[in-house]
PDB file of C-alpha atoms in Angstrom:
ATOM      1  CA  UNK A   1      17.177 -21.685 -93.950  1.00 43.00           C
ATOM      2  CA  UNK A   2      16.910 -24.133 -91.051  1.00 40.00           C
ATOM      3  CA  UNK A   3      19.645 -22.315 -89.137  1.00 37.00           C
ATOM      4  CA  UNK A   4      17.892 -18.974 -89.682  1.00 42.00           C
ATOM      5  CA  UNK A   5      14.589 -20.366 -88.329  1.00 39.00           C
ATOM      6  CA  UNK A   6      16.403 -21.830 -85.306  1.00 34.00           C
ATOM      7  CA  UNK A   7      18.060 -18.486 -84.529  1.00 36.00           C
ATOM      8  CA  UNK A   8      14.729 -16.653 -84.779  1.00 36.00           C
ATOM      9  CA  UNK A   9      13.048 -19.237 -82.533  1.00 38.00           C
ATOM     10  CA  UNK A  10      15.783 -18.965 -79.916  1.00 34.00           C
ATOM     11  CA  UNK A  11      15.502 -15.185 -80.001  1.00 40.00           C
ATOM     12  CA  UNK A  12      11.751 -15.363 -79.386  1.00 36.00           C
ATOM     13  CA  UNK A  13      12.240 -17.790 -76.478  1.00 34.00           C
ATOM     14  CA  UNK A  14      14.899 -15.515 -74.983  1.00 37.00           C
ATOM     15  CA  UNK A  15      12.572 -12.513 -75.303  1.00 31.00           C
ATOM     16  CA  UNK A  16       9.738 -14.410 -73.604  1.00 33.00           C
ATOM     17  CA  UNK A  17      11.994 -15.470 -70.727  1.00 32.00           C
ATOM     18  CA  UNK A  18      13.218 -11.904 -70.254  1.00 32.00           C
ATOM     19  CA  UNK A  19       9.645 -10.584 -70.281  1.00 33.00           C
ATOM     20  CA  UNK A  20       8.493 -13.148 -67.706  1.00 35.00           C
ATOM     21  CA  UNK A  21      11.425 -12.298 -65.426  1.00 35.00           C
ATOM     22  CA  UNK A  22      10.555  -8.610 -65.627  1.00 40.00           C
ATOM     23  CA  UNK A  23       6.883  -9.320 -64.831  1.00 54.00           C
ATOM     24  CA  UNK A  24       7.878 -11.251 -61.703  1.00 71.00           C
ATOM     25  CA  UNK A  25       9.180  -8.052 -60.087  1.00 81.00           C
ATOM     26  CA  UNK A  26      12.327  -7.566 -58.000  1.00 92.00           C
ATOM     27  CA  UNK A  27      13.960 -10.589 -56.367  1.00 96.00           C
ATOM     28  CA  UNK A  28      12.754 -11.643 -52.918  1.00 97.00           C
ATOM     29  CA  UNK A  29      14.226 -13.403 -49.914  1.00 97.00           C
ATOM     30  CA  UNK A  30      12.591 -15.070 -46.937  1.00 98.00           C
ATOM     31  CA  UNK A  31      11.954 -13.370 -43.607  1.00 98.00           C
ATOM     32  CA  UNK A  32      11.414 -16.085 -40.983  1.00 98.00           C
ATOM     33  CA  UNK A  33       9.596 -15.343 -37.739  1.00 97.00           C
ATOM     34  CA  UNK A  34      10.375 -17.816 -34.936  1.00 97.00           C
ATOM     35  CA  UNK A  35       8.109 -16.557 -32.160  1.00 96.00           C
ATOM     36  CA  UNK A  36       7.115 -18.199 -28.890  1.00 96.00           C
ATOM     37  CA  UNK A  37       4.200 -17.274 -26.655  1.00 95.00           C
ATOM     38  CA  UNK A  38       1.925 -15.490 -29.101  1.00 96.00           C
ATOM     39  CA  UNK A  39      -1.750 -16.430 -29.019  1.00 96.00           C
ATOM     40  CA  UNK A  40      -4.505 -15.830 -31.590  1.00 95.00           C
ATOM     41  CA  UNK A  41      -6.071 -12.386 -31.333  1.00 95.00           C
ATOM     42  CA  UNK A  42      -9.795 -11.964 -30.720  1.00 94.00           C
ATOM     43  CA  UNK A  43     -12.263  -9.281 -31.729  1.00 94.00           C
ATOM     44  CA  UNK A  44     -11.096  -9.262 -35.350  1.00 95.00           C
ATOM     45  CA  UNK A  45      -7.684  -7.757 -34.633  1.00 97.00           C
ATOM     46  CA  UNK A  46      -4.553  -8.963 -36.435  1.00 97.00           C
ATOM     47  CA  UNK A  47      -0.801  -8.970 -36.025  1.00 97.00           C
ATOM     48  CA  UNK A  48       1.265  -7.005 -38.526  1.00 98.00           C
ATOM     49  CA  UNK A  49       4.973  -7.525 -39.142  1.00 98.00           C
ATOM     50  CA  UNK A  50       7.146  -4.483 -39.928  1.00 98.00           C
ATOM     51  CA  UNK A  51      10.735  -3.750 -40.892  1.00 98.00           C
ATOM     52  CA  UNK A  52      12.437  -0.433 -40.237  1.00 98.00           C
ATOM     53  CA  UNK A  53      14.348   0.775 -43.293  1.00 98.00           C
ATOM     54  CA  UNK A  54      16.123   4.163 -43.251  1.00 97.00           C
ATOM     55  CA  UNK A  55      14.204   5.000 -40.094  1.00 97.00           C
ATOM     56  CA  UNK A  56      10.779   4.357 -41.647  1.00 98.00           C
ATOM     57  CA  UNK A  57       8.403   1.418 -40.983  1.00 98.00           C
ATOM     58  CA  UNK A  58       7.742  -0.885 -43.926  1.00 98.00           C
ATOM     59  CA  UNK A  59       4.786  -3.269 -43.679  1.00 98.00           C
ATOM     60  CA  UNK A  60       5.585  -6.898 -44.468  1.00 98.00           C
ATOM     61  CA  UNK A  61       2.294  -8.710 -43.869  1.00 96.00           C
ATOM     62  CA  UNK A  62      -0.648  -9.204 -41.539  1.00 96.00           C
ATOM     63  CA  UNK A  63      -1.480 -12.542 -39.977  1.00 94.00           C
ATOM     64  CA  UNK A  64      -3.776 -14.084 -37.387  1.00 89.00           C
ATOM     65  CA  UNK A  65      -2.642 -17.707 -37.101  1.00 85.00           C
ATOM     66  CA  UNK A  66       0.255 -18.148 -34.691  1.00 89.00           C
ATOM     67  CA  UNK A  67       2.467 -21.123 -35.398  1.00 82.00           C
ATOM     68  CA  UNK A  68       5.985 -21.194 -34.011  1.00 83.00           C
ATOM     69  CA  UNK A  69       7.444 -20.410 -37.459  1.00 92.00           C
ATOM     70  CA  UNK A  70       6.058 -18.041 -40.077  1.00 94.00           C
ATOM     71  CA  UNK A  71       7.801 -17.197 -43.366  1.00 96.00           C
ATOM     72  CA  UNK A  72       7.190 -14.120 -45.535  1.00 97.00           C
ATOM     73  CA  UNK A  73       8.828 -13.292 -48.874  1.00 97.00           C
ATOM     74  CA  UNK A  74      10.308  -9.787 -48.802  1.00 98.00           C
ATOM     75  CA  UNK A  75      11.999  -7.735 -51.509  1.00 97.00           C
ATOM     76  CA  UNK A  76      15.662  -8.605 -51.035  1.00 98.00           C
ATOM     77  CA  UNK A  77      16.952  -5.027 -51.049  1.00 97.00           C
ATOM     78  CA  UNK A  78      14.359  -4.061 -48.404  1.00 98.00           C
ATOM     79  CA  UNK A  79      15.265  -7.011 -46.240  1.00 98.00           C
ATOM     80  CA  UNK A  80      18.992  -6.392 -46.502  1.00 97.00           C
ATOM     81  CA  UNK A  81      18.568  -2.691 -45.641  1.00 98.00           C
ATOM     82  CA  UNK A  82      16.380  -3.267 -42.559  1.00 98.00           C
ATOM     83  CA  UNK A  83      17.824  -2.349 -39.177  1.00 98.00           C
ATOM     84  CA  UNK A  84      14.898  -3.357 -36.944  1.00 98.00           C
ATOM     85  CA  UNK A  85      11.813  -5.570 -36.786  1.00 98.00           C
ATOM     86  CA  UNK A  86       8.640  -5.034 -34.789  1.00 98.00           C
ATOM     87  CA  UNK A  87       5.234  -6.655 -34.480  1.00 98.00           C
ATOM     88  CA  UNK A  88       2.123  -4.548 -33.952  1.00 98.00           C
ATOM     89  CA  UNK A  89      -1.531  -5.265 -33.209  1.00 98.00           C
ATOM     90  CA  UNK A  90      -3.871  -3.687 -35.741  1.00 98.00           C
ATOM     91  CA  UNK A  91      -7.585  -2.922 -35.731  1.00 97.00           C
ATOM     92  CA  UNK A  92     -10.173  -5.056 -37.508  1.00 96.00           C
ATOM     93  CA  UNK A  93     -10.357  -4.112 -41.215  1.00 93.00           C
ATOM     94  CA  UNK A  94      -7.354  -1.843 -40.710  1.00 93.00           C
ATOM     95  CA  UNK A  95      -6.579   0.288 -43.774  1.00 91.00           C
ATOM     96  CA  UNK A  96      -4.083   2.665 -42.168  1.00 93.00           C
ATOM     97  CA  UNK A  97      -0.671   2.326 -43.857  1.00 95.00           C
ATOM     98  CA  UNK A  98       1.032   3.346 -40.609  1.00 97.00           C
ATOM     99  CA  UNK A  99       1.604   0.995 -37.656  1.00 98.00           C
ATOM    100  CA  UNK A 100      -0.518   1.306 -34.529  1.00 98.00           C
ATOM    101  CA  UNK A 101       1.049   2.322 -31.223  1.00 97.00           C
ATOM    102  CA  UNK A 102       0.298  -1.140 -29.815  1.00 98.00           C
ATOM    103  CA  UNK A 103       3.519  -3.061 -30.403  1.00 98.00           C
ATOM    104  CA  UNK A 104       4.131  -6.411 -28.794  1.00 98.00           C
ATOM    105  CA  UNK A 105       7.623  -7.436 -29.993  1.00 98.00           C
ATOM    106  CA  UNK A 106      10.676  -5.612 -31.283  1.00 98.00           C
ATOM    107  CA  UNK A 107      14.338  -6.260 -31.980  1.00 98.00           C
ATOM    108  CA  UNK A 108      17.413  -4.881 -33.770  1.00 98.00           C
ATOM    109  CA  UNK A 109      19.178  -6.877 -36.455  1.00 98.00           C
ATOM    110  CA  UNK A 110      22.682  -8.081 -35.730  1.00 98.00           C
ATOM    111  CA  UNK A 111      23.776  -9.602 -38.981  1.00 97.00           C
ATOM    112  CA  UNK A 112      20.958 -11.846 -40.190  1.00 97.00           C
ATOM    113  CA  UNK A 113      19.163 -12.236 -36.834  1.00 98.00           C
ATOM    114  CA  UNK A 114      17.057  -9.970 -34.610  1.00 98.00           C
ATOM    115  CA  UNK A 115      16.258 -11.221 -31.111  1.00 98.00           C
ATOM    116  CA  UNK A 116      12.767  -9.889 -30.359  1.00 98.00           C
ATOM    117  CA  UNK A 117      11.353  -9.086 -26.908  1.00 98.00           C
ATOM    118  CA  UNK A 118       8.386  -7.222 -25.425  1.00 97.00           C
ATOM    119  CA  UNK A 119      10.164  -5.307 -22.654  1.00 95.00           C
ATOM    120  CA  UNK A 120      10.901  -2.163 -24.686  1.00 94.00           C
ATOM    121  CA  UNK A 121       7.477  -1.881 -26.362  1.00 97.00           C
ATOM    122  CA  UNK A 122       5.308  -3.022 -23.441  1.00 97.00           C
ATOM    123  CA  UNK A 123       7.060  -3.323 -20.055  1.00 97.00           C
ATOM    124  CA  UNK A 124       9.345  -5.516 -17.961  1.00 97.00           C
ATOM    125  CA  UNK A 125       7.162  -7.637 -15.650  1.00 97.00           C
ATOM    126  CA  UNK A 126       9.980  -9.443 -13.858  1.00 95.00           C
ATOM    127  CA  UNK A 127       9.457  -7.597 -10.547  1.00 96.00           C
ATOM    128  CA  UNK A 128       5.682  -7.154 -10.261  1.00 98.00           C
ATOM    129  CA  UNK A 129       3.646  -7.892  -7.123  1.00 98.00           C
ATOM    130  CA  UNK A 130       0.042  -7.560  -6.055  1.00 98.00           C
ATOM    131  CA  UNK A 131      -2.342  -7.596  -3.096  1.00 98.00           C
ATOM    132  CA  UNK A 132      -6.074  -7.018  -2.733  1.00 98.00           C
ATOM    133  CA  UNK A 133      -8.878  -7.063  -0.204  1.00 98.00           C
ATOM    134  CA  UNK A 134     -12.536  -7.977  -0.452  1.00 98.00           C
ATOM    135  CA  UNK A 135     -14.716  -5.045   0.581  1.00 97.00           C
ATOM    136  CA  UNK A 136     -17.740  -3.036  -0.625  1.00 97.00           C
ATOM    137  CA  UNK A 137     -17.029   0.587   0.313  1.00 96.00           C
ATOM    138  CA  UNK A 138     -19.460   2.090  -2.222  1.00 97.00           C
ATOM    139  CA  UNK A 139     -22.695   0.892  -0.574  1.00 94.00           C
ATOM    140  CA  UNK A 140     -24.210   1.294   2.877  1.00 85.00           C
ATOM    141  CA  UNK A 141     -24.304  -2.417   3.752  1.00 91.00           C
ATOM    142  CA  UNK A 142     -21.886  -3.541   6.447  1.00 88.00           C
ATOM    143  CA  UNK A 143     -21.940  -7.320   5.992  1.00 93.00           C
ATOM    144  CA  UNK A 144     -21.523  -7.918   2.247  1.00 96.00           C
ATOM    145  CA  UNK A 145     -17.789  -7.347   1.711  1.00 97.00           C
ATOM    146  CA  UNK A 146     -17.499 -10.576  -0.294  1.00 98.00           C
ATOM    147  CA  UNK A 147     -19.095  -8.727  -3.240  1.00 98.00           C
ATOM    148  CA  UNK A 148     -16.209  -6.339  -3.866  1.00 98.00           C
ATOM    149  CA  UNK A 149     -12.500  -6.338  -4.647  1.00 98.00           C
ATOM    150  CA  UNK A 150     -10.000  -3.491  -4.266  1.00 98.00           C
ATOM    151  CA  UNK A 151      -6.315  -3.572  -5.121  1.00 98.00           C
ATOM    152  CA  UNK A 152      -5.060  -1.935  -1.951  1.00 97.00           C
ATOM    153  CA  UNK A 153      -2.946  -2.857   1.077  1.00 97.00           C
ATOM    154  CA  UNK A 154      -4.442  -1.763   4.430  1.00 95.00           C
ATOM    155  CA  UNK A 155      -1.723  -3.376   6.572  1.00 93.00           C
ATOM    156  CA  UNK A 156       0.231  -0.177   7.307  1.00 92.00           C
ATOM    157  CA  UNK A 157      -0.555   3.023   9.159  1.00 93.00           C
ATOM    158  CA  UNK A 158      -2.121   4.312   5.957  1.00 94.00           C
ATOM    159  CA  UNK A 159      -3.784   2.341   3.167  1.00 95.00           C
ATOM    160  CA  UNK A 160      -1.262   1.837   0.355  1.00 96.00           C
ATOM    161  CA  UNK A 161      -1.494   0.744  -3.280  1.00 97.00           C
ATOM    162  CA  UNK A 162      -1.895  -3.016  -3.554  1.00 98.00           C
ATOM    163  CA  UNK A 163      -0.209  -3.315  -6.946  1.00 98.00           C
ATOM    164  CA  UNK A 164       3.404  -2.729  -7.911  1.00 98.00           C
ATOM    165  CA  UNK A 165       3.510  -2.568 -11.705  1.00 98.00           C
ATOM    166  CA  UNK A 166       5.850  -0.906 -14.223  1.00 98.00           C
ATOM    167  CA  UNK A 167       4.592   1.913 -16.462  1.00 98.00           C
ATOM    168  CA  UNK A 168       3.324   0.635 -19.790  1.00 98.00           C
ATOM    169  CA  UNK A 169       4.407   1.878 -23.210  1.00 97.00           C
ATOM    170  CA  UNK A 170       1.922   3.707 -25.431  1.00 97.00           C
ATOM    171  CA  UNK A 171      -0.783   1.426 -26.811  1.00 98.00           C
ATOM    172  CA  UNK A 172      -1.317  -0.620 -23.629  1.00 98.00           C
ATOM    173  CA  UNK A 173      -3.350  -0.485 -20.403  1.00 98.00           C
ATOM    174  CA  UNK A 174      -3.722  -2.664 -17.348  1.00 98.00           C
ATOM    175  CA  UNK A 175      -7.085  -4.222 -16.508  1.00 98.00           C
ATOM    176  CA  UNK A 176      -8.329  -6.030 -13.421  1.00 98.00           C
ATOM    177  CA  UNK A 177     -10.628  -9.053 -13.699  1.00 98.00           C
ATOM    178  CA  UNK A 178     -12.577 -11.446 -11.500  1.00 98.00           C
ATOM    179  CA  UNK A 179     -13.790 -14.673 -13.085  1.00 98.00           C
ATOM    180  CA  UNK A 180     -17.264 -15.055 -11.580  1.00 98.00           C
ATOM    181  CA  UNK A 181     -19.293 -18.231 -12.085  1.00 96.00           C
ATOM    182  CA  UNK A 182     -22.946 -19.160 -12.388  1.00 96.00           C
ATOM    183  CA  UNK A 183     -24.384 -22.629 -13.014  1.00 95.00           C
ATOM    184  CA  UNK A 184     -20.961 -23.905 -14.026  1.00 94.00           C
ATOM    185  CA  UNK A 185     -20.333 -21.112 -16.553  1.00 97.00           C
ATOM    186  CA  UNK A 186     -17.417 -18.709 -16.154  1.00 97.00           C
ATOM    187  CA  UNK A 187     -17.898 -14.959 -16.633  1.00 98.00           C
ATOM    188  CA  UNK A 188     -14.748 -12.806 -16.716  1.00 98.00           C
ATOM    189  CA  UNK A 189     -15.871  -9.454 -15.312  1.00 98.00           C
ATOM    190  CA  UNK A 190     -13.668  -6.380 -15.533  1.00 98.00           C
ATOM    191  CA  UNK A 191     -12.870  -4.288 -12.470  1.00 98.00           C
ATOM    192  CA  UNK A 192     -11.674  -1.487 -14.782  1.00 97.00           C
ATOM    193  CA  UNK A 193      -8.720  -0.431 -16.910  1.00 98.00           C
ATOM    194  CA  UNK A 194      -5.937   1.765 -15.574  1.00 98.00           C
ATOM    195  CA  UNK A 195      -2.508   3.136 -16.363  1.00 98.00           C
ATOM    196  CA  UNK A 196      -1.500   4.064 -12.819  1.00 97.00           C
ATOM    197  CA  UNK A 197      -2.038   1.593  -9.978  1.00 97.00           C
ATOM    198  CA  UNK A 198      -1.758   4.344  -7.357  1.00 97.00           C
ATOM    199  CA  UNK A 199      -5.060   6.016  -8.271  1.00 96.00           C
ATOM    200  CA  UNK A 200      -8.605   5.320  -9.488  1.00 94.00           C
ATOM    201  CA  UNK A 201      -9.242   3.110 -12.517  1.00 97.00           C
ATOM    202  CA  UNK A 202     -11.184   4.320 -15.560  1.00 96.00           C
ATOM    203  CA  UNK A 203     -14.725   3.179 -14.680  1.00 93.00           C
ATOM    204  CA  UNK A 204     -16.959   1.729 -11.965  1.00 94.00           C
ATOM    205  CA  UNK A 205     -20.061   0.389 -13.729  1.00 96.00           C
ATOM    206  CA  UNK A 206     -21.088  -2.081 -11.006  1.00 97.00           C
ATOM    207  CA  UNK A 207     -20.309  -0.066  -7.867  1.00 97.00           C
ATOM    208  CA  UNK A 208     -22.629   1.966  -5.667  1.00 95.00           C
ATOM    209  CA  UNK A 209     -22.755   5.704  -5.083  1.00 93.00           C
ATOM    210  CA  UNK A 210     -20.503   5.783  -2.014  1.00 93.00           C
ATOM    211  CA  UNK A 211     -16.902   6.915  -1.914  1.00 93.00           C
ATOM    212  CA  UNK A 212     -14.552   4.446  -3.566  1.00 93.00           C
ATOM    213  CA  UNK A 213     -10.915   3.909  -2.510  1.00 94.00           C
ATOM    214  CA  UNK A 214      -8.184   5.784  -4.356  1.00 95.00           C
ATOM    215  CA  UNK A 215      -7.071   2.573  -6.068  1.00 97.00           C
ATOM    216  CA  UNK A 216      -8.337   0.268  -8.834  1.00 98.00           C
ATOM    217  CA  UNK A 217     -11.189  -2.053  -7.919  1.00 98.00           C
ATOM    218  CA  UNK A 218     -14.924  -2.679  -8.105  1.00 98.00           C
ATOM    219  CA  UNK A 219     -18.003  -3.516  -6.076  1.00 98.00           C
ATOM    220  CA  UNK A 220     -20.253  -6.051  -7.805  1.00 98.00           C
ATOM    221  CA  UNK A 221     -23.580  -4.774  -6.510  1.00 97.00           C
ATOM    222  CA  UNK A 222     -25.358  -3.031  -9.440  1.00 96.00           C
ATOM    223  CA  UNK A 223     -26.034  -3.383 -13.185  1.00 96.00           C
ATOM    224  CA  UNK A 224     -24.598  -6.866 -13.719  1.00 97.00           C
ATOM    225  CA  UNK A 225     -23.376  -7.895 -17.177  1.00 96.00           C
ATOM    226  CA  UNK A 226     -25.570 -10.225 -19.195  1.00 95.00           C
ATOM    227  CA  UNK A 227     -25.865 -13.679 -17.643  1.00 96.00           C
ATOM    228  CA  UNK A 228     -25.249 -12.524 -14.066  1.00 98.00           C
ATOM    229  CA  UNK A 229     -27.301 -10.903 -11.320  1.00 97.00           C
ATOM    230  CA  UNK A 230     -25.696  -8.604  -8.744  1.00 97.00           C
ATOM    231  CA  UNK A 231     -25.096  -8.757  -5.906  1.00 96.00           C
ATOM    232  CA  UNK A 232     -25.892 -12.468  -5.556  1.00 96.00           C
ATOM    233  CA  UNK A 233     -23.568 -13.579  -8.390  1.00 98.00           C
ATOM    234  CA  UNK A 234     -20.831 -11.141  -7.397  1.00 98.00           C
ATOM    235  CA  UNK A 235     -19.289 -13.164  -4.554  1.00 98.00           C
ATOM    236  CA  UNK A 236     -15.533 -12.912  -5.103  1.00 98.00           C
ATOM    237  CA  UNK A 237     -14.535 -15.626  -2.603  1.00 98.00           C
ATOM    238  CA  UNK A 238     -12.795 -18.565  -4.262  1.00 98.00           C
ATOM    239  CA  UNK A 239     -12.746 -16.843  -7.652  1.00 98.00           C
ATOM    240  CA  UNK A 240      -9.791 -16.279  -9.957  1.00 98.00           C
ATOM    241  CA  UNK A 241      -8.401 -12.744  -9.935  1.00 98.00           C
ATOM    242  CA  UNK A 242      -6.292 -11.428 -12.824  1.00 98.00           C
ATOM    243  CA  UNK A 243      -4.357  -8.316 -13.767  1.00 98.00           C
ATOM    244  CA  UNK A 244      -3.965  -8.358 -17.546  1.00 98.00           C
ATOM    245  CA  UNK A 245      -2.243  -6.100 -20.048  1.00 98.00           C
ATOM    246  CA  UNK A 246      -4.688  -4.978 -22.741  1.00 98.00           C
ATOM    247  CA  UNK A 247      -4.197  -3.396 -26.156  1.00 98.00           C
ATOM    248  CA  UNK A 248      -5.433   0.190 -26.197  1.00 97.00           C
ATOM    249  CA  UNK A 249      -7.731   0.510 -28.032  1.00 96.00           C
ATOM    250  CA  UNK A 250      -9.050  -2.878 -26.960  1.00 97.00           C
ATOM    251  CA  UNK A 251     -10.904  -4.809 -29.662  1.00 96.00           C
ATOM    252  CA  UNK A 252     -12.203  -7.488 -27.275  1.00 96.00           C
ATOM    253  CA  UNK A 253     -13.466  -6.002 -24.035  1.00 94.00           C
ATOM    254  CA  UNK A 254     -15.208  -9.198 -22.915  1.00 95.00           C
ATOM    255  CA  UNK A 255     -12.163 -11.327 -22.052  1.00 96.00           C
ATOM    256  CA  UNK A 256      -8.656 -10.756 -20.657  1.00 97.00           C
ATOM    257  CA  UNK A 257      -5.747 -10.482 -23.091  1.00 97.00           C
ATOM    258  CA  UNK A 258      -3.340 -13.405 -22.878  1.00 97.00           C
ATOM    259  CA  UNK A 259      -0.576 -11.458 -21.109  1.00 98.00           C
ATOM    260  CA  UNK A 260      -1.378 -11.629 -17.381  1.00 98.00           C
ATOM    261  CA  UNK A 261       1.423 -10.340 -15.110  1.00 98.00           C
ATOM    262  CA  UNK A 262      -0.518 -11.142 -11.921  1.00 98.00           C
ATOM    263  CA  UNK A 263      -2.976 -13.926 -11.095  1.00 98.00           C
ATOM    264  CA  UNK A 264      -4.426 -15.449  -7.958  1.00 98.00           C
ATOM    265  CA  UNK A 265      -7.476 -16.812  -6.169  1.00 98.00           C
ATOM    266  CA  UNK A 266      -9.509 -14.902  -3.612  1.00 98.00           C
ATOM    267  CA  UNK A 267      -9.573 -16.602  -0.222  1.00 97.00           C
ATOM    268  CA  UNK A 268     -12.518 -16.757   2.217  1.00 97.00           C
ATOM    269  CA  UNK A 269     -11.792 -13.877   4.606  1.00 97.00           C
ATOM    270  CA  UNK A 270     -12.914 -10.358   3.731  1.00 96.00           C
ATOM    271  CA  UNK A 271     -11.138  -7.092   4.622  1.00 95.00           C
ATOM    272  CA  UNK A 272      -8.943  -6.402   6.468  1.00 94.00           C
ATOM    273  CA  UNK A 273      -7.620  -9.824   5.382  1.00 97.00           C
ATOM    274  CA  UNK A 274      -5.123  -9.434   2.537  1.00 97.00           C
ATOM    275  CA  UNK A 275      -4.949 -11.674  -0.531  1.00 98.00           C
ATOM    276  CA  UNK A 276      -1.724 -12.028  -2.510  1.00 98.00           C
ATOM    277  CA  UNK A 277      -1.347 -12.323  -6.279  1.00 98.00           C
ATOM    278  CA  UNK A 278       1.342 -14.418  -7.978  1.00 98.00           C
ATOM    279  CA  UNK A 279       3.704 -12.862 -10.524  1.00 97.00           C
ATOM    280  CA  UNK A 280       3.670 -14.312 -14.032  1.00 94.00           C
ATOM    281  CA  UNK A 281       6.391 -13.205 -16.450  1.00 92.00           C
ATOM    282  CA  UNK A 282       5.277 -15.380 -19.377  1.00 93.00           C
ATOM    283  CA  UNK A 283       5.531 -12.996 -22.318  1.00 96.00           C
ATOM    284  CA  UNK A 284       6.200 -13.561 -26.027  1.00 97.00           C
ATOM    285  CA  UNK A 285       9.758 -13.655 -27.328  1.00 97.00           C
ATOM    286  CA  UNK A 286      11.733 -15.161 -30.187  1.00 97.00           C
ATOM    287  CA  UNK A 287      13.898 -14.246 -33.122  1.00 98.00           C
ATOM    288  CA  UNK A 288      13.547 -13.056 -36.693  1.00 98.00           C
ATOM    289  CA  UNK A 289      15.924 -14.353 -39.369  1.00 98.00           C
ATOM    290  CA  UNK A 290      16.586 -12.867 -42.791  1.00 97.00           C
TER     291      UNK A 290
END
């Protein structure tokens, strides 16, 4: 009798263990992201990690905190079948099961490791250069050139583009910025977004009604953003100038994105004096281990 009870008890325990194992789902393994150079996203956006399995993207997880190492459990068969990894930037409250076009890192698995870079999903910024002048061509005032900035080079026989930038992949745009100041407070003010540095940018909200150059730039003479008054607060001299790379769509239009291929400081002399920007190839990179 005792043996029979023991056998029944063991059978029940075995059944419970089997049931619990089934409820736990398929086995998982760790996917480890070792990424350098990422910064927290603003405007409610988030990063989303993806694997490519049989040519199709498979979402792994979204995250906003950016430590140097992040670990996600992934179904083992999915992880073992993956050929690529990529990291996208997704909209606030994103419910779309597909990845956005804005991808910041990608890499192909070789064995258990994928080295991830931004060059194939954004651009290669290793050979960029930039120049600009201070001028206000869109108004009729001849002595206020310190209130405008245009990314052009007037040193040749004909005015030439001041920026030399690579084409961006889908999901990204360039944007010019001047960090104006008032009473000790900094105000990053956009000069406009653009995809092609050899023509106009996408907007000119602060410029006048005169003819603007054929290149990106802005006059700070009208309709100042909150906290500033134009033209008096639009003096570019001594201010930081930035060319950033922005997600498109951009979920934070008030500040530059953290990838800034060109930076510099405006000097004191207005056009035709030329100011030079410094190249900055600090972009995220790292590896993903399965």
